[in-house]
XYZ file of N, CA and C in Angstrom:
261
model
N 0.962 -1.206 -0.008
C -0.083 -0.073 -0.043
C 0.964 1.038 0.117
N 1.980 1.083 0.724
C 2.709 2.522 0.519
C 3.461 2.713 -0.707
N 3.536 1.719 -1.239
C 4.232 1.817 -2.792
C 3.273 2.445 -3.504
N 2.157 2.201 -3.156
C 0.981 2.525 -4.252
C 0.676 4.201 -3.847
N 0.631 4.539 -2.219
C 0.153 5.630 -2.347
C 1.555 6.895 -2.791
N 2.757 6.290 -2.755
C 4.104 7.074 -3.417
C 3.892 7.041 -5.009
N 3.315 6.061 -5.421
C 3.302 6.122 -7.121
C 2.279 7.013 -7.432
N 1.156 7.006 -7.038
C 0.473 8.253 -6.891
C 0.774 9.585 -6.600
N 1.407 10.002 -5.630
C 2.056 11.014 -5.357
C 2.852 11.407 -6.413
N 3.672 10.711 -6.830
C 4.723 10.771 -7.986
C 3.869 11.340 -8.940
N 3.071 10.753 -9.556
C 2.119 11.024 -10.734
C 1.766 12.239 -10.797
N 1.047 12.753 -9.399
C 0.674 13.827 -9.435
C 1.458 15.331 -9.803
N 2.811 14.732 -9.400
C 3.664 16.192 -9.605
C 4.496 16.112 -10.852
N 4.212 14.863 -11.549
C 5.004 15.074 -13.028
C 4.693 15.995 -13.721
N 3.434 17.043 -14.029
C 2.950 17.405 -14.867
C 3.764 19.398 -14.494
N 4.187 19.070 -13.336
C 4.912 20.628 -12.720
C 6.231 20.018 -12.843
N 6.864 18.813 -13.036
C 8.747 19.251 -13.105
C 8.929 18.985 -14.361
N 10.384 19.657 -14.270
C 11.265 20.060 -15.062
C 11.535 18.563 -16.022
N 11.483 18.714 -17.349
C 12.024 17.447 -18.035
C 13.152 16.490 -17.725
N 14.230 17.405 -17.213
C 15.399 16.680 -16.983
C 15.367 15.982 -15.869
N 14.154 16.465 -14.769
C 14.074 15.485 -13.346
C 12.888 14.284 -13.526
N 12.062 14.794 -14.872
C 11.033 13.576 -15.494
C 12.159 12.501 -16.116
N 13.126 13.014 -16.841
C 14.078 11.730 -17.353
C 14.748 10.976 -16.259
N 15.413 11.577 -15.238
C 15.768 10.984 -14.036
C 15.155 9.978 -13.208
N 13.818 10.627 -13.168
C 13.030 9.432 -12.319
C 12.314 8.387 -13.195
N 12.513 8.540 -14.499
C 12.009 7.434 -15.624
C 13.110 6.544 -15.515
N 14.151 6.895 -15.695
C 15.563 6.260 -15.963
C 15.790 5.526 -14.528
N 15.702 6.174 -13.182
C 15.537 5.117 -11.781
C 14.509 4.157 -11.472
N 13.118 4.314 -12.335
C 11.922 3.637 -12.010
C 12.643 2.451 -13.205
N 13.046 2.610 -14.300
C 13.525 1.753 -15.299
C 14.452 0.707 -14.938
N 15.288 1.337 -14.219
C 16.265 0.597 -13.420
C 15.920 -0.480 -12.421
N 14.721 -0.210 -11.586
C 14.533 -1.150 -10.744
C 13.048 -1.967 -11.312
N 12.836 -1.683 -12.464
C 12.191 -2.609 -13.162
C 10.446 -2.166 -12.882
N 10.296 -0.992 -12.417
C 9.016 -0.429 -12.601
C 8.752 0.580 -13.700
N 7.389 0.500 -14.137
C 7.017 1.388 -15.484
C 7.098 2.339 -15.423
N 7.379 2.991 -16.501
C 7.740 4.399 -16.686
C 6.626 5.158 -17.347
N 5.505 4.412 -17.592
C 4.663 4.729 -18.738
C 3.767 6.418 -18.061
N 3.938 6.455 -16.996
C 3.196 7.820 -16.533
C 4.086 8.659 -16.722
N 5.510 8.372 -17.026
C 6.355 9.651 -17.513
C 6.303 9.917 -18.698
N 6.420 8.959 -19.651
C 6.518 9.194 -20.921
C 5.687 10.657 -21.467
N 4.579 11.087 -21.174
C 3.707 12.117 -21.884
C 4.711 13.310 -21.342
N 5.220 13.301 -20.516
C 6.031 14.462 -20.070
C 7.737 14.799 -20.451
N 7.947 13.884 -20.928
C 9.327 13.846 -21.202
C 9.914 13.953 -22.571
N 11.168 14.245 -22.926
C 11.883 15.065 -24.037
C 11.702 13.490 -24.901
N 11.305 14.147 -26.234
C 11.023 12.898 -27.497
C 12.659 11.875 -27.505
N 13.636 12.779 -27.264
C 14.465 12.241 -27.289
C 15.118 10.923 -26.426
N 14.551 11.477 -25.317
C 14.987 10.549 -23.895
C 14.019 9.147 -23.975
N 12.923 9.691 -24.642
C 11.711 8.418 -24.607
C 12.474 7.822 -25.653
N 13.214 8.271 -26.906
C 13.822 7.366 -27.757
C 15.083 6.379 -27.520
N 15.760 7.106 -26.424
C 16.717 6.379 -25.771
C 16.075 5.223 -24.928
N 15.364 5.618 -24.139
C 14.593 4.372 -23.391
C 13.980 3.140 -24.489
N 13.669 3.467 -25.333
C 13.019 2.488 -26.419
C 14.099 1.537 -26.771
N 15.101 2.311 -27.228
C 16.346 1.652 -27.764
C 16.780 0.674 -26.610
N 16.965 0.860 -25.632
C 17.676 0.375 -24.402
C 16.661 -0.885 -24.007
N 15.142 -0.700 -24.248
C 14.045 -1.811 -23.916
C 14.658 -2.807 -25.161
N 14.751 -2.199 -26.272
C 14.494 -3.189 -27.558
C 15.788 -3.754 -27.601
N 16.726 -3.583 -27.146
C 18.315 -3.850 -26.910
C 18.243 -4.837 -25.781
N 17.263 -5.051 -24.756
C 16.933 -6.049 -23.790
C 16.016 -6.992 -24.403
N 15.201 -6.906 -25.395
C 14.494 -7.840 -26.069
C 12.952 -7.768 -25.562
N 12.711 -6.435 -24.943
C 11.532 -5.731 -24.252
C 10.449 -5.069 -25.229
N 9.218 -5.222 -25.236
C 8.302 -4.664 -25.902
C 8.509 -2.883 -25.837
N 8.309 -2.315 -26.957
C 8.547 -0.674 -26.960
C 7.368 -0.400 -27.374
N 6.035 -0.896 -27.304
C 4.882 -0.270 -27.527
C 4.665 0.957 -26.824
N 4.760 1.035 -25.654
C 4.349 1.810 -24.839
C 5.568 3.163 -25.015
N 6.216 3.154 -25.542
C 7.167 4.263 -25.680
C 6.733 5.071 -27.182
N 6.116 4.214 -28.184
C 6.095 4.796 -29.489
C 4.752 6.037 -29.506
N 3.914 6.102 -28.911
C 3.310 7.218 -29.228
C 3.514 8.266 -28.576
N 4.925 8.222 -27.965
C 5.495 9.688 -27.397
C 6.998 9.950 -28.076
N 7.189 9.079 -29.298
C 8.395 9.321 -30.271
C 7.925 10.030 -31.174
N 9.315 10.654 -31.604
C 9.080 11.608 -32.818
C 8.824 10.588 -34.241
N 8.216 10.753 -34.948
C 7.673 9.936 -36.391
C 9.416 9.513 -37.076
N 9.854 10.340 -37.163
C 11.255 9.851 -37.720
C 12.042 8.851 -36.705
N 12.083 9.244 -35.596
C 12.721 8.433 -34.571
C 12.305 6.577 -34.672
N 10.662 6.690 -35.091
C 10.273 5.582 -34.854
C 10.454 4.745 -36.318
N 10.546 5.550 -37.476
C 10.868 5.167 -38.661
C 12.084 4.487 -38.562
N 13.241 5.313 -37.951
C 14.612 4.872 -37.983
C 14.859 3.547 -36.906
N 14.091 3.433 -35.841
C 14.034 2.345 -35.085
C 13.403 1.053 -35.695
N 12.195 1.389 -36.317
C 11.568 0.170 -37.163
C 12.672 -0.409 -38.198
N 13.481 0.441 -38.920
C 14.086 0.020 -40.111
C 15.387 -0.511 -39.142
N 15.918 -0.262 -38.127
C 16.911 -0.891 -37.163
C 16.405 -2.496 -36.842
N 14.984 -2.860 -36.558
C 14.090 -3.949 -36.092
C 14.443 -4.588 -37.313
N 14.111 -4.070 -38.538
C 13.925 -4.842 -39.926
C 15.659 -5.478 -40.334
N 16.555 -4.861 -40.039
C 17.759 -5.059 -40.545
C 18.394 -5.932 -39.543
N 17.919 -6.153 -38.581
C 18.465 -7.261 -37.268
C 17.728 -8.553 -37.362
N 16.639 -8.044 -38.053
C 15.870 -9.626 -38.200
C 16.276 -10.338 -39.372
N 17.131 -9.577 -40.247
C 17.809 -10.136 -41.819
C 18.825 -10.418 -41.246
N 19.601 -10.318 -40.338
C 20.883 -11.168 -39.864
C 20.736 -12.434 -39.322
Protein backbone atom coordinates (compact mmCIF):
# COMPACT_ATOMS: atom_id res chain seq x y z
CA UNK A 1 0.00 0.00 0.00
CA UNK A 2 2.83 2.42 0.81
CA UNK A 3 4.32 1.91 -2.65
CA UNK A 4 0.98 2.59 -4.31
CA UNK A 5 0.56 5.81 -2.34
CA UNK A 6 4.07 6.95 -3.33
CA UNK A 7 3.38 6.15 -6.98
CA UNK A 8 0.16 8.21 -6.98
CA UNK A 9 1.90 11.16 -5.32
CA UNK A 10 4.71 10.98 -7.87
CA UNK A 11 2.24 10.93 -10.77
CA UNK A 12 0.42 13.99 -9.41
CA UNK A 13 3.62 16.06 -9.52
CA UNK A 14 4.80 14.98 -13.00
CA UNK A 15 3.07 17.82 -14.91
CA UNK A 16 4.91 20.36 -12.76
CA UNK A 17 8.38 18.83 -12.95
CA UNK A 18 11.18 19.81 -15.35
CA UNK A 19 11.85 17.42 -18.25
CA UNK A 20 15.33 16.66 -16.90
CA UNK A 21 13.91 15.62 -13.53
CA UNK A 22 11.26 13.47 -15.17
CA UNK A 23 13.91 11.77 -17.32
CA UNK A 24 16.02 11.03 -14.24
CA UNK A 25 12.97 9.64 -12.47
CA UNK A 26 12.08 7.48 -15.48
CA UNK A 27 15.60 6.08 -15.66
CA UNK A 28 15.51 5.22 -11.95
CA UNK A 29 12.13 3.55 -12.32
CA UNK A 30 13.34 1.63 -15.37
CA UNK A 31 16.45 0.44 -13.51
CA UNK A 32 14.23 -0.87 -10.70
CA UNK A 33 11.99 -2.63 -13.19
CA UNK A 34 9.03 -0.35 -12.48
CA UNK A 35 6.75 0.98 -15.20
CA UNK A 36 7.69 4.36 -16.61
CA UNK A 37 4.49 4.82 -18.63
CA UNK A 38 3.33 7.63 -16.33
CA UNK A 39 6.47 9.64 -17.20
CA UNK A 40 6.41 9.25 -20.97
CA UNK A 41 3.91 12.04 -21.81
CA UNK A 42 6.10 14.56 -19.99
CA UNK A 43 9.51 13.46 -21.28
CA UNK A 44 11.66 14.86 -24.05
CA UNK A 45 11.29 12.82 -27.26
CA UNK A 46 15.03 12.12 -27.37
CA UNK A 47 14.95 10.60 -23.90
CA UNK A 48 11.93 8.48 -24.84
CA UNK A 49 13.81 7.29 -27.93
CA UNK A 50 16.87 6.37 -25.86
CA UNK A 51 14.75 4.37 -23.41
CA UNK A 52 12.98 2.63 -26.29
CA UNK A 53 16.31 1.63 -27.83
CA UNK A 54 17.49 0.35 -24.46
CA UNK A 55 14.29 -1.70 -24.06
CA UNK A 56 14.65 -3.05 -27.60
CA UNK A 57 18.23 -4.13 -26.90
CA UNK A 58 16.97 -6.02 -23.83
CA UNK A 59 14.35 -7.75 -25.97
CA UNK A 60 11.48 -5.95 -24.23
CA UNK A 61 8.40 -4.51 -25.89
CA UNK A 62 8.59 -0.89 -27.01
CA UNK A 63 4.85 -0.44 -27.60
CA UNK A 64 4.40 1.98 -24.70
CA UNK A 65 7.14 4.28 -26.03
CA UNK A 66 5.92 4.64 -29.61
CA UNK A 67 3.12 7.21 -29.08
CA UNK A 68 5.61 9.56 -27.42
CA UNK A 69 8.40 9.29 -29.99
CA UNK A 70 9.17 11.55 -32.94
CA UNK A 71 7.92 10.08 -36.23
CA UNK A 72 11.44 10.00 -37.70
CA UNK A 73 12.75 8.16 -34.64
CA UNK A 74 10.00 5.55 -34.97
CA UNK A 75 10.94 5.07 -38.62
CA UNK A 76 14.64 4.68 -37.76
CA UNK A 77 13.79 2.23 -34.99
CA UNK A 78 11.61 0.19 -37.36
CA UNK A 79 14.45 0.05 -39.89
CA UNK A 80 16.84 -1.05 -37.16
CA UNK A 81 14.47 -3.86 -36.17
CA UNK A 82 14.05 -4.99 -39.78
CA UNK A 83 17.81 -4.98 -40.39
CA UNK A 84 18.45 -7.02 -37.25
CA UNK A 85 15.88 -9.62 -38.34
CA UNK A 86 17.52 -10.03 -41.74
CA UNK A 87 20.82 -11.02 -40.09
